[in-house]
Amino acid sequence: MDRPLEGKSALVTGGNRGIGAAIARRLAADGAAVTITYASSSAAANDVVASILKDGGIAQALKADAREPGASAGAVRASAEFQDGLDILVSNAGINISKPLDDLSLEDYESVFAINVRASMEVIQAAGQTMSAGGRIICVSATIANDFFAPGLGLYGASKAALNAFVQGWSRDLGPKGITINAIVPGPFDTDMNPDGSELSGWLKQKVSLGRYGQPSECASLAAFLAGPEAAFITGSRIIIDGGLTA
């Protein structure tokens, strides 16, 4: 099956950069009509859409700031209207605030949990109410949810641990509807949030069994598999893709 997602519709939150952009491009290449959301960088989002359209795909960009209550659920509705339904959700939008415990503020907590946790709940709930049997929900988590390699990562890790719990718990709610939900759990990937070549990257690569950073396209390949027909019996799972960082 050269285009296993032909005729499917997908929403990728935070699809304007990094892993989200790579997933959006891959789902489109596999035949899905794709909506991506962005909070502020319309130029980056438009670049992703343009690249998909150039390759013959179907895509649109939608501004939806996950910090605003209701924005994520609104993105599901807008995506379903654009694509005549919704088959695939990739809940990818997220932020990281890395600070030592003594320096964290309540504002930091509220910002991280508003986007990484509350908005994820909103978009997953809305998608679950919109999708038919066969729907796929994929959450982008992080290995830092369980393995802390440096100080200052507790807040971000806690938010991703909550996302992992959503996946496991809500597989029980969504299963009777015929909808699967799984988490991709990336380690170090070369993105603007954690670029290869940064001060941290040399240390991290020493911890990775394969000795390198992952490329966003590699994460996108896993997302495409989970979105496709061959993953129909996988749900409630957290699939690590970290080059052996946590082996």
XYZ file of C-alpha atoms in Angstrom:
247
model
C 0.000 0.000 0.000
C 1.858 3.043 -1.273
C -0.657 5.494 0.239
C -2.206 3.650 3.193
C -3.948 6.798 4.479
C -5.663 7.664 1.209
C -9.038 9.262 1.950
C -8.242 9.806 5.640
C -8.259 13.148 7.427
C -5.747 14.216 10.064
C -5.169 17.007 12.560
C -1.654 17.670 13.868
C -1.474 20.207 16.676
C 1.732 22.194 16.733
C 2.426 20.986 13.209
C 4.373 24.042 12.148
C 7.803 22.896 13.320
C 9.987 20.031 14.475
C 8.451 16.613 14.983
C 4.925 17.940 14.359
C 5.869 19.300 10.946
C 7.590 16.045 9.998
C 4.520 14.049 11.028
C 2.213 16.339 9.045
C 4.338 15.916 5.919
C 4.494 12.141 6.302
C 0.753 11.714 6.877
C 0.103 13.834 3.789
C 2.597 11.800 1.753
C 0.702 8.681 2.835
C -2.525 10.145 1.463
C -4.195 11.961 4.382
C -5.665 15.437 4.124
C -3.922 17.339 6.913
C -4.753 20.319 9.108
C -1.929 21.713 11.229
C -2.282 24.189 14.066
C 0.113 26.865 15.212
C 0.116 29.415 18.005
C 2.060 32.316 16.521
C 4.425 31.349 13.682
C 2.190 31.597 10.632
C 5.198 31.749 8.305
C 6.495 28.368 9.459
C 3.006 26.857 9.273
C 2.482 28.204 5.764
C 5.828 26.744 4.714
C 4.728 23.291 5.882
C 1.420 23.602 4.027
C 3.170 24.849 0.901
C 5.555 21.896 0.909
C 2.626 19.471 1.208
C 0.681 21.156 -1.588
C 3.771 21.176 -3.801
C 3.988 17.410 -3.443
C 0.335 17.016 -4.428
C -1.117 16.691 -0.948
C -4.028 18.410 0.796
C -3.344 20.666 3.776
C -4.313 23.801 5.635
C -2.893 25.760 8.563
C -5.103 26.933 11.398
C -4.185 29.357 14.169
C -5.128 27.864 17.525
C -3.270 28.910 20.658
C -3.412 25.906 22.991
C -3.079 28.225 25.997
C -6.591 29.512 25.355
C -9.369 27.297 26.762
C -11.523 25.980 23.933
C -8.986 26.626 21.171
C -7.947 22.995 20.874
C -11.513 21.716 20.712
C -12.260 24.414 18.144
C -9.381 23.119 16.021
C -11.008 19.686 15.948
C -14.277 21.176 14.719
C -12.552 23.303 12.081
C -10.478 20.360 10.902
C -13.528 18.118 10.623
C -15.332 20.767 8.578
C -12.361 21.192 6.228
C -11.851 17.482 5.701
C -15.424 16.159 6.060
C -14.636 14.347 9.298
C -11.627 13.400 11.366
C -9.811 10.068 11.328
C -6.412 10.849 12.871
C -5.361 13.192 15.666
C -1.743 13.843 16.551
C -1.629 15.763 19.837
C 1.828 17.274 19.532
C 1.633 20.896 20.723
C 3.777 21.431 23.793
C 6.278 23.669 25.526
C 9.225 23.137 27.833
C 10.303 25.411 30.672
C 13.534 24.073 32.162
C 14.415 25.673 35.482
C 15.734 24.500 38.846
C 13.013 23.888 41.397
C 13.893 27.019 43.393
C 13.396 29.195 40.325
C 10.034 27.856 39.188
C 6.967 30.065 39.489
C 3.265 29.299 39.494
C 3.120 31.051 36.131
C 5.630 28.527 34.762
C 3.531 25.662 36.081
C 0.323 27.092 34.652
C 1.899 27.700 31.231
C 3.323 24.201 30.891
C 0.276 22.383 32.190
C -2.146 24.562 30.205
C -0.555 23.489 26.926
C 0.906 20.065 27.636
C -1.939 18.714 29.775
C -5.169 20.730 29.687
C -5.084 21.408 25.947
C -4.208 17.769 25.293
C -7.272 16.698 27.249
C -9.435 19.149 25.301
C -8.268 18.035 21.881
C -8.390 14.317 22.708
C -11.877 14.620 24.194
C -13.143 16.551 21.164
C -11.553 14.098 18.745
C -13.035 11.139 20.592
C -16.471 12.679 20.235
C -15.937 13.368 16.522
C -14.239 10.207 15.255
C -15.922 7.050 14.086
C -14.674 3.512 14.662
C -11.195 3.138 13.250
C -10.068 6.542 14.505
C -6.487 6.984 15.624
C -5.192 9.287 18.369
C -1.431 9.691 18.766
C 0.160 11.739 21.530
C 3.747 12.969 21.389
C 5.232 12.450 24.840
C 8.911 12.361 25.904
C 11.318 9.972 27.616
C 11.779 12.655 30.278
C 8.396 11.600 31.660
C 10.152 8.677 33.345
C 13.907 9.214 33.062
C 15.432 12.454 34.316
C 18.914 13.030 32.925
C 19.588 16.489 34.329
C 18.182 18.927 36.902
C 15.533 21.447 35.925
C 13.349 19.032 33.983
C 10.816 18.104 36.658
C 8.010 20.360 35.480
C 8.220 19.315 31.840
C 8.583 15.657 32.816
C 5.537 15.800 35.076
C 3.423 17.212 32.260
C 4.485 14.417 29.915
C 3.886 11.809 32.611
C 0.311 13.120 32.826
C -0.003 12.719 29.057
C 1.193 9.119 29.314
C -1.464 8.478 31.960
C -4.108 9.940 29.648
C -3.096 7.475 26.944
C -3.233 4.457 29.203
C -6.427 5.440 30.998
C -8.386 6.741 28.057
C -7.673 3.684 25.940
C -10.366 2.120 28.134
C -12.828 4.898 27.326
C -12.094 5.023 23.601
C -11.750 1.288 22.981
C -15.490 0.564 22.937
C -15.821 3.210 20.226
C -13.211 1.459 18.089
C -10.728 4.320 18.516
C -7.100 3.666 19.416
C -4.865 6.005 21.430
C -1.110 5.617 21.788
C 1.892 7.704 22.738
C 5.122 8.182 20.852
C 7.876 8.681 23.436
C 10.838 10.382 21.746
C 14.305 10.781 23.149
C 16.739 13.325 21.679
C 15.613 14.502 18.252
C 17.176 17.262 16.208
C 14.571 20.037 16.563
C 14.655 23.689 17.492
C 13.644 22.735 21.054
C 16.672 20.437 21.464
C 19.014 20.882 18.488
C 21.883 18.600 17.641
C 25.016 20.677 18.151
C 23.788 22.392 21.303
C 25.784 22.444 24.519
C 23.704 19.531 25.821
C 23.789 17.397 22.687
C 27.328 16.060 23.055
C 26.570 14.777 26.546
C 23.256 13.271 25.445
C 24.761 11.443 22.481
C 27.150 9.695 24.847
C 24.089 8.273 26.609
C 22.385 7.098 23.390
C 23.191 3.540 22.298
C 23.283 4.594 18.640
C 25.434 7.607 19.443
C 23.367 10.166 17.576
C 20.272 12.315 17.625
C 17.156 11.108 15.849
C 15.740 12.884 12.836
C 12.120 14.110 12.941
C 11.347 11.988 9.879
C 12.133 8.875 11.943
C 9.550 9.864 14.521
C 7.107 10.603 11.705
C 7.534 7.046 10.404
C 6.345 5.673 13.739
C 3.387 8.061 13.760
C 2.434 6.993 10.249
C 2.488 3.335 11.284
C 0.263 3.997 14.320
C -2.120 5.978 12.109
C -2.343 3.208 9.550
C -4.343 -0.005 9.144
C -1.587 -2.313 10.424
C -1.743 -0.766 13.920
C -5.423 -1.532 14.489
C -4.766 -3.712 17.564
C -2.340 -1.356 19.322
C -3.853 0.934 21.936
C -2.939 2.276 25.358
C 0.740 1.860 24.493
C 3.706 4.157 25.017
C 6.246 3.406 22.329
C 9.778 4.600 23.030
C 11.854 5.882 20.117
C 15.115 7.140 21.613
C 18.025 5.320 19.978
C 18.593 3.371 23.172
C 18.844 6.346 25.529
C 16.762 4.594 28.158
C 17.861 1.024 27.360
